[in-house]
Amino acid sequence: AFRNLRAMLAPGGPIVFAAWAEFEENEWVHSPLQVVLEHLGDRRPETLPVPGPGTPGPFSLAAPGDIARLLEETGWHDISITPWAGHLEFSSLDTVEDIAAFMAGMGAVARLIERGLVRRDEAEDMLCHFLAPLHEEGTAHTWRAKAWIVRAVR
């Protein structure tokens, strides 16, 4: 993909993109998984459904060294990788139930549901109980996140 993007740019043309950092550093996906895993007990899987760097998925470019190597191998130069840490705001989700449904429908929690290790309504209920005090505090819509801002030149 990066070789094709490079071919589309004129010499000296830049590319700038963001790539999620490690799964564990992104509270918005890590926390929901931890909540569900705590309740699974003996149903907890031996291998967690968490994609790591280099595997297909949103965290495939989580390791800065892998990003740099991939860009170098495909002909990019003047590569810079800068960490970004901030918060994601889920302000369009009005209720605890909305946030729980969103969290149960994505990422590792969704994969647990797909594997039949937990029912969706069960996962949403676990997440609602976790989110309720946060919602009362006004913090259920804000989650820590980390990404890499990547810049390179053709």
JSON list of C-alpha atoms in Angstrom, two decimals:
[
{"chain": "A", "resi": 1, "resn": "ALA", "atom": "CA", "xyz": [0.00, 0.00, 0.00]},
{"chain": "A", "resi": 2, "resn": "PHE", "atom": "CA", "xyz": [2.75, 2.47, 0.90]},
{"chain": "A", "resi": 3, "resn": "ARG", "atom": "CA", "xyz": [4.59, 1.69, -2.32]},
{"chain": "A", "resi": 4, "resn": "ASN", "atom": "CA", "xyz": [1.39, 2.49, -4.27]},
{"chain": "A", "resi": 5, "resn": "LEU", "atom": "CA", "xyz": [0.84, 5.72, -2.33]},
{"chain": "A", "resi": 6, "resn": "ARG", "atom": "CA", "xyz": [4.43, 6.73, -3.04]},
{"chain": "A", "resi": 7, "resn": "ALA", "atom": "CA", "xyz": [3.96, 6.11, -6.76]},
{"chain": "A", "resi": 8, "resn": "MET", "atom": "CA", "xyz": [0.99, 8.52, -6.81]},
{"chain": "A", "resi": 9, "resn": "LEU", "atom": "CA", "xyz": [2.99, 11.44, -5.41]},
{"chain": "A", "resi": 10, "resn": "ALA", "atom": "CA", "xyz": [5.39, 13.75, -7.18]},
{"chain": "A", "resi": 11, "resn": "PRO", "atom": "CA", "xyz": [9.00, 13.66, -5.95]},
{"chain": "A", "resi": 12, "resn": "GLY", "atom": "CA", "xyz": [9.17, 15.52, -2.64]},
{"chain": "A", "resi": 13, "resn": "GLY", "atom": "CA", "xyz": [5.47, 14.89, -1.99]},
{"chain": "A", "resi": 14, "resn": "PRO", "atom": "CA", "xyz": [4.60, 14.27, 1.66]},
{"chain": "A", "resi": 15, "resn": "ILE", "atom": "CA", "xyz": [2.47, 11.69, 3.37]},
{"chain": "A", "resi": 16, "resn": "VAL", "atom": "CA", "xyz": [1.04, 12.30, 6.84]},
{"chain": "A", "resi": 17, "resn": "PHE", "atom": "CA", "xyz": [-1.09, 9.81, 8.75]},
{"chain": "A", "resi": 18, "resn": "ALA", "atom": "CA", "xyz": [-1.95, 8.64, 12.24]},
{"chain": "A", "resi": 19, "resn": "ALA", "atom": "CA", "xyz": [-1.53, 5.07, 13.43]},
{"chain": "A", "resi": 20, "resn": "TRP", "atom": "CA", "xyz": [-2.88, 3.77, 16.74]},
{"chain": "A", "resi": 21, "resn": "ALA", "atom": "CA", "xyz": [-0.22, 2.97, 19.32]},
{"chain": "A", "resi": 22, "resn": "GLU", "atom": "CA", "xyz": [-0.31, -0.29, 21.27]},
{"chain": "A", "resi": 23, "resn": "PHE", "atom": "CA", "xyz": [-3.70, -1.71, 22.23]},
{"chain": "A", "resi": 24, "resn": "GLU", "atom": "CA", "xyz": [-2.94, -1.46, 25.96]},
{"chain": "A", "resi": 25, "resn": "GLU", "atom": "CA", "xyz": [-2.25, 2.27, 25.63]},
{"chain": "A", "resi": 26, "resn": "ASN", "atom": "CA", "xyz": [-5.71, 2.94, 24.19]},
{"chain": "A", "resi": 27, "resn": "GLU", "atom": "CA", "xyz": [-8.11, 2.94, 27.10]},
{"chain": "A", "resi": 28, "resn": "TRP", "atom": "CA", "xyz": [-11.14, 3.24, 24.80]},
{"chain": "A", "resi": 29, "resn": "VAL", "atom": "CA", "xyz": [-10.61, -0.37, 23.60]},
{"chain": "A", "resi": 30, "resn": "HIS", "atom": "CA", "xyz": [-8.52, -1.82, 26.43]},
{"chain": "A", "resi": 31, "resn": "SER", "atom": "CA", "xyz": [-10.84, -1.00, 29.35]},
{"chain": "A", "resi": 32, "resn": "PRO", "atom": "CA", "xyz": [-13.98, -2.62, 27.89]},
{"chain": "A", "resi": 33, "resn": "LEU", "atom": "CA", "xyz": [-12.04, -5.84, 27.26]},
{"chain": "A", "resi": 34, "resn": "GLN", "atom": "CA", "xyz": [-10.71, -5.88, 30.83]},
{"chain": "A", "resi": 35, "resn": "VAL", "atom": "CA", "xyz": [-14.22, -5.39, 32.23]},
{"chain": "A", "resi": 36, "resn": "VAL", "atom": "CA", "xyz": [-15.60, -8.34, 30.28]},
{"chain": "A", "resi": 37, "resn": "LEU", "atom": "CA", "xyz": [-12.61, -10.58, 30.99]},
{"chain": "A", "resi": 38, "resn": "GLU", "atom": "CA", "xyz": [-12.97, -9.99, 34.75]},
{"chain": "A", "resi": 39, "resn": "HIS", "atom": "CA", "xyz": [-16.48, -11.44, 34.58]},
{"chain": "A", "resi": 40, "resn": "LEU", "atom": "CA", "xyz": [-15.70, -14.45, 32.39]},
{"chain": "A", "resi": 41, "resn": "GLY", "atom": "CA", "xyz": [-13.97, -16.49, 35.09]},
{"chain": "A", "resi": 42, "resn": "ASP", "atom": "CA", "xyz": [-13.29, -19.99, 33.75]},
{"chain": "A", "resi": 43, "resn": "ARG", "atom": "CA", "xyz": [-14.69, -18.93, 30.36]},
{"chain": "A", "resi": 44, "resn": "ARG", "atom": "CA", "xyz": [-11.74, -16.57, 29.91]},
{"chain": "A", "resi": 45, "resn": "PRO", "atom": "CA", "xyz": [-9.87, -17.55, 26.72]},
{"chain": "A", "resi": 46, "resn": "GLU", "atom": "CA", "xyz": [-6.24, -18.66, 26.88]},
{"chain": "A", "resi": 47, "resn": "THR", "atom": "CA", "xyz": [-5.40, -16.36, 23.99]},
{"chain": "A", "resi": 48, "resn": "LEU", "atom": "CA", "xyz": [-6.92, -12.92, 24.00]},
{"chain": "A", "resi": 49, "resn": "PRO", "atom": "CA", "xyz": [-8.54, -11.65, 20.79]},
{"chain": "A", "resi": 50, "resn": "VAL", "atom": "CA", "xyz": [-6.21, -8.67, 20.65]},
{"chain": "A", "resi": 51, "resn": "PRO", "atom": "CA", "xyz": [-4.44, -7.83, 17.41]},
{"chain": "A", "resi": 52, "resn": "GLY", "atom": "CA", "xyz": [-0.81, -6.96, 17.83]},
{"chain": "A", "resi": 53, "resn": "PRO", "atom": "CA", "xyz": [1.63, -4.97, 15.75]},
{"chain": "A", "resi": 54, "resn": "GLY", "atom": "CA", "xyz": [2.12, -6.48, 12.32]},
{"chain": "A", "resi": 55, "resn": "THR", "atom": "CA", "xyz": [-1.24, -8.29, 12.27]},
{"chain": "A", "resi": 56, "resn": "PRO", "atom": "CA", "xyz": [-4.24, -7.05, 10.30]},
{"chain": "A", "resi": 57, "resn": "GLY", "atom": "CA", "xyz": [-6.35, -4.55, 12.18]},
{"chain": "A", "resi": 58, "resn": "PRO", "atom": "CA", "xyz": [-6.30, -1.06, 13.65]},
{"chain": "A", "resi": 59, "resn": "PHE", "atom": "CA", "xyz": [-3.13, -1.76, 15.69]},
{"chain": "A", "resi": 60, "resn": "SER", "atom": "CA", "xyz": [-1.08, -3.22, 12.83]},
{"chain": "A", "resi": 61, "resn": "LEU", "atom": "CA", "xyz": [1.21, -0.17, 12.83]},
{"chain": "A", "resi": 62, "resn": "ALA", "atom": "CA", "xyz": [1.45, 0.17, 16.60]},
{"chain": "A", "resi": 63, "resn": "ALA", "atom": "CA", "xyz": [5.23, -0.25, 16.78]},
{"chain": "A", "resi": 64, "resn": "PRO", "atom": "CA", "xyz": [7.15, 2.85, 15.60]},
{"chain": "A", "resi": 65, "resn": "GLY", "atom": "CA", "xyz": [10.14, 0.76, 14.54]},
{"chain": "A", "resi": 66, "resn": "ASP", "atom": "CA", "xyz": [7.90, -1.31, 12.27]},
{"chain": "A", "resi": 67, "resn": "ILE", "atom": "CA", "xyz": [6.40, 1.84, 10.76]},
{"chain": "A", "resi": 68, "resn": "ALA", "atom": "CA", "xyz": [9.84, 3.29, 10.02]},
{"chain": "A", "resi": 69, "resn": "ARG", "atom": "CA", "xyz": [11.10, 0.01, 8.54]},
{"chain": "A", "resi": 70, "resn": "LEU", "atom": "CA", "xyz": [8.01, -0.36, 6.33]},
{"chain": "A", "resi": 71, "resn": "LEU", "atom": "CA", "xyz": [8.33, 3.19, 5.01]},
{"chain": "A", "resi": 72, "resn": "GLU", "atom": "CA", "xyz": [12.06, 2.85, 4.41]},
{"chain": "A", "resi": 73, "resn": "GLU", "atom": "CA", "xyz": [11.55, -0.46, 2.57]},
{"chain": "A", "resi": 74, "resn": "THR", "atom": "CA", "xyz": [9.00, 1.18, 0.28]},
{"chain": "A", "resi": 75, "resn": "GLY", "atom": "CA", "xyz": [11.25, 4.13, -0.61]},
{"chain": "A", "resi": 76, "resn": "TRP", "atom": "CA", "xyz": [10.14, 6.92, 1.75]},
{"chain": "A", "resi": 77, "resn": "HIS", "atom": "CA", "xyz": [12.65, 9.24, 3.44]},
{"chain": "A", "resi": 78, "resn": "ASP", "atom": "CA", "xyz": [12.72, 12.06, 6.01]},
{"chain": "A", "resi": 79, "resn": "ILE", "atom": "CA", "xyz": [10.52, 9.87, 8.21]},
{"chain": "A", "resi": 80, "resn": "SER", "atom": "CA", "xyz": [9.34, 11.29, 11.51]},
{"chain": "A", "resi": 81, "resn": "ILE", "atom": "CA", "xyz": [7.15, 9.50, 14.02]},
{"chain": "A", "resi": 82, "resn": "THR", "atom": "CA", "xyz": [5.78, 11.62, 16.84]},
{"chain": "A", "resi": 83, "resn": "PRO", "atom": "CA", "xyz": [3.66, 10.30, 19.71]},
{"chain": "A", "resi": 84, "resn": "TRP", "atom": "CA", "xyz": [0.23, 11.81, 20.27]},
{"chain": "A", "resi": 85, "resn": "ALA", "atom": "CA", "xyz": [-1.55, 11.22, 23.55]},
{"chain": "A", "resi": 86, "resn": "GLY", "atom": "CA", "xyz": [-4.96, 12.65, 24.22]},
{"chain": "A", "resi": 87, "resn": "HIS", "atom": "CA", "xyz": [-8.58, 11.80, 24.70]},
{"chain": "A", "resi": 88, "resn": "LEU", "atom": "CA", "xyz": [-11.32, 10.50, 22.45]},
{"chain": "A", "resi": 89, "resn": "GLU", "atom": "CA", "xyz": [-14.69, 12.05, 23.06]},
{"chain": "A", "resi": 90, "resn": "PHE", "atom": "CA", "xyz": [-17.75, 9.88, 22.48]},
{"chain": "A", "resi": 91, "resn": "SER", "atom": "CA", "xyz": [-20.07, 12.86, 22.84]},
{"chain": "A", "resi": 92, "resn": "SER", "atom": "CA", "xyz": [-22.59, 11.54, 20.30]},
{"chain": "A", "resi": 93, "resn": "LEU", "atom": "CA", "xyz": [-23.39, 8.65, 22.66]},
{"chain": "A", "resi": 94, "resn": "ASP", "atom": "CA", "xyz": [-26.00, 9.96, 25.09]},
{"chain": "A", "resi": 95, "resn": "THR", "atom": "CA", "xyz": [-26.54, 7.19, 27.61]},
{"chain": "A", "resi": 96, "resn": "VAL", "atom": "CA", "xyz": [-24.59, 4.52, 29.45]},
{"chain": "A", "resi": 97, "resn": "GLU", "atom": "CA", "xyz": [-26.45, 1.98, 27.32]},
{"chain": "A", "resi": 98, "resn": "ASP", "atom": "CA", "xyz": [-25.32, 3.73, 24.12]},
{"chain": "A", "resi": 99, "resn": "ILE", "atom": "CA", "xyz": [-21.69, 3.71, 25.23]},
{"chain": "A", "resi": 100, "resn": "ALA", "atom": "CA", "xyz": [-21.90, 0.06, 26.34]},
{"chain": "A", "resi": 101, "resn": "ALA", "atom": "CA", "xyz": [-23.45, -0.97, 23.01]},
{"chain": "A", "resi": 102, "resn": "PHE", "atom": "CA", "xyz": [-20.70, 0.88, 21.13]},
{"chain": "A", "resi": 103, "resn": "MET", "atom": "CA", "xyz": [-17.98, -0.78, 23.20]},
{"chain": "A", "resi": 104, "resn": "ALA", "atom": "CA", "xyz": [-19.52, -4.25, 22.86]},
{"chain": "A", "resi": 105, "resn": "GLY", "atom": "CA", "xyz": [-19.78, -3.87, 19.10]},
{"chain": "A", "resi": 106, "resn": "MET", "atom": "CA", "xyz": [-16.11, -3.29, 18.36]},
{"chain": "A", "resi": 107, "resn": "GLY", "atom": "CA", "xyz": [-12.68, -4.72, 18.87]},
{"chain": "A", "resi": 108, "resn": "ALA", "atom": "CA", "xyz": [-11.77, -7.47, 21.28]},
{"chain": "A", "resi": 109, "resn": "VAL", "atom": "CA", "xyz": [-15.14, -7.48, 23.08]},
{"chain": "A", "resi": 110, "resn": "ALA", "atom": "CA", "xyz": [-16.92, -8.03, 19.75]},
{"chain": "A", "resi": 111, "resn": "ARG", "atom": "CA", "xyz": [-14.54, -10.92, 19.02]},
{"chain": "A", "resi": 112, "resn": "LEU", "atom": "CA", "xyz": [-15.36, -12.52, 22.40]},
{"chain": "A", "resi": 113, "resn": "ILE", "atom": "CA", "xyz": [-19.02, -12.28, 21.48]},
{"chain": "A", "resi": 114, "resn": "GLU", "atom": "CA", "xyz": [-18.37, -13.75, 18.00]},
{"chain": "A", "resi": 115, "resn": "ARG", "atom": "CA", "xyz": [-16.51, -16.68, 19.61]},
{"chain": "A", "resi": 116, "resn": "GLY", "atom": "CA", "xyz": [-19.52, -17.36, 21.83]},
{"chain": "A", "resi": 117, "resn": "LEU", "atom": "CA", "xyz": [-17.60, -16.72, 25.05]},
{"chain": "A", "resi": 118, "resn": "VAL", "atom": "CA", "xyz": [-20.08, -14.09, 26.15]},
{"chain": "A", "resi": 119, "resn": "ARG", "atom": "CA", "xyz": [-23.50, -13.01, 24.88]},
{"chain": "A", "resi": 120, "resn": "ARG", "atom": "CA", "xyz": [-23.81, -9.46, 23.59]},
{"chain": "A", "resi": 121, "resn": "ASP", "atom": "CA", "xyz": [-26.52, -8.54, 26.12]},
{"chain": "A", "resi": 122, "resn": "GLU", "atom": "CA", "xyz": [-24.35, -9.98, 28.89]},
{"chain": "A", "resi": 123, "resn": "ALA", "atom": "CA", "xyz": [-21.30, -7.94, 27.75]},
{"chain": "A", "resi": 124, "resn": "GLU", "atom": "CA", "xyz": [-23.40, -4.77, 27.49]},
{"chain": "A", "resi": 125, "resn": "ASP", "atom": "CA", "xyz": [-24.75, -5.34, 31.00]},
{"chain": "A", "resi": 126, "resn": "MET", "atom": "CA", "xyz": [-21.19, -5.75, 32.38]},
{"chain": "A", "resi": 127, "resn": "LEU", "atom": "CA", "xyz": [-20.14, -2.57, 30.62]},
{"chain": "A", "resi": 128, "resn": "CYS", "atom": "CA", "xyz": [-23.19, -0.65, 31.86]},
{"chain": "A", "resi": 129, "resn": "HIS", "atom": "CA", "xyz": [-22.30, -1.53, 35.47]},
{"chain": "A", "resi": 130, "resn": "PHE", "atom": "CA", "xyz": [-18.73, -0.40, 34.86]},
{"chain": "A", "resi": 131, "resn": "LEU", "atom": "CA", "xyz": [-19.80, 2.81, 33.11]},
{"chain": "A", "resi": 132, "resn": "ALA", "atom": "CA", "xyz": [-22.59, 3.91, 35.48]},
{"chain": "A", "resi": 133, "resn": "PRO", "atom": "CA", "xyz": [-20.32, 5.58, 38.08]},
{"chain": "A", "resi": 134, "resn": "LEU", "atom": "CA", "xyz": [-18.25, 7.16, 35.32]},
{"chain": "A", "resi": 135, "resn": "HIS", "atom": "CA", "xyz": [-21.40, 8.51, 33.72]},
{"chain": "A", "resi": 136, "resn": "GLU", "atom": "CA", "xyz": [-22.48, 10.05, 37.02]},
{"chain": "A", "resi": 137, "resn": "GLU", "atom": "CA", "xyz": [-19.06, 11.74, 37.29]},
{"chain": "A", "resi": 138, "resn": "GLY", "atom": "CA", "xyz": [-19.38, 12.97, 33.72]},
{"chain": "A", "resi": 139, "resn": "THR", "atom": "CA", "xyz": [-16.34, 11.02, 32.50]},
{"chain": "A", "resi": 140, "resn": "ALA", "atom": "CA", "xyz": [-17.94, 8.09, 30.63]},
{"chain": "A", "resi": 141, "resn": "HIS", "atom": "CA", "xyz": [-17.64, 9.90, 27.29]},
{"chain": "A", "resi": 142, "resn": "THR", "atom": "CA", "xyz": [-13.88, 10.61, 27.50]},
{"chain": "A", "resi": 143, "resn": "TRP", "atom": "CA", "xyz": [-11.22, 7.94, 27.05]},
{"chain": "A", "resi": 144, "resn": "ARG", "atom": "CA", "xyz": [-7.42, 8.11, 26.90]},
{"chain": "A", "resi": 145, "resn": "ALA", "atom": "CA", "xyz": [-5.88, 7.29, 23.54]},
{"chain": "A", "resi": 146, "resn": "LYS", "atom": "CA", "xyz": [-2.43, 7.16, 22.02]},
{"chain": "A", "resi": 147, "resn": "ALA", "atom": "CA", "xyz": [-1.37, 7.25, 18.38]},
{"chain": "A", "resi": 148, "resn": "TRP", "atom": "CA", "xyz": [1.67, 7.98, 16.24]},
{"chain": "A", "resi": 149, "resn": "ILE", "atom": "CA", "xyz": [1.66, 10.93, 13.86]},
{"chain": "A", "resi": 150, "resn": "VAL", "atom": "CA", "xyz": [3.77, 9.79, 10.93]},
{"chain": "A", "resi": 151, "resn": "ARG", "atom": "CA", "xyz": [5.30, 12.04, 8.30]},
{"chain": "A", "resi": 152, "resn": "ALA", "atom": "CA", "xyz": [7.46, 10.98, 5.36]},
{"chain": "A", "resi": 153, "resn": "VAL", "atom": "CA", "xyz": [8.52, 12.31, 1.99]},
{"chain": "A", "resi": 154, "resn": "ARG", "atom": "CA", "xyz": [8.62, 10.61, -1.40]}
]
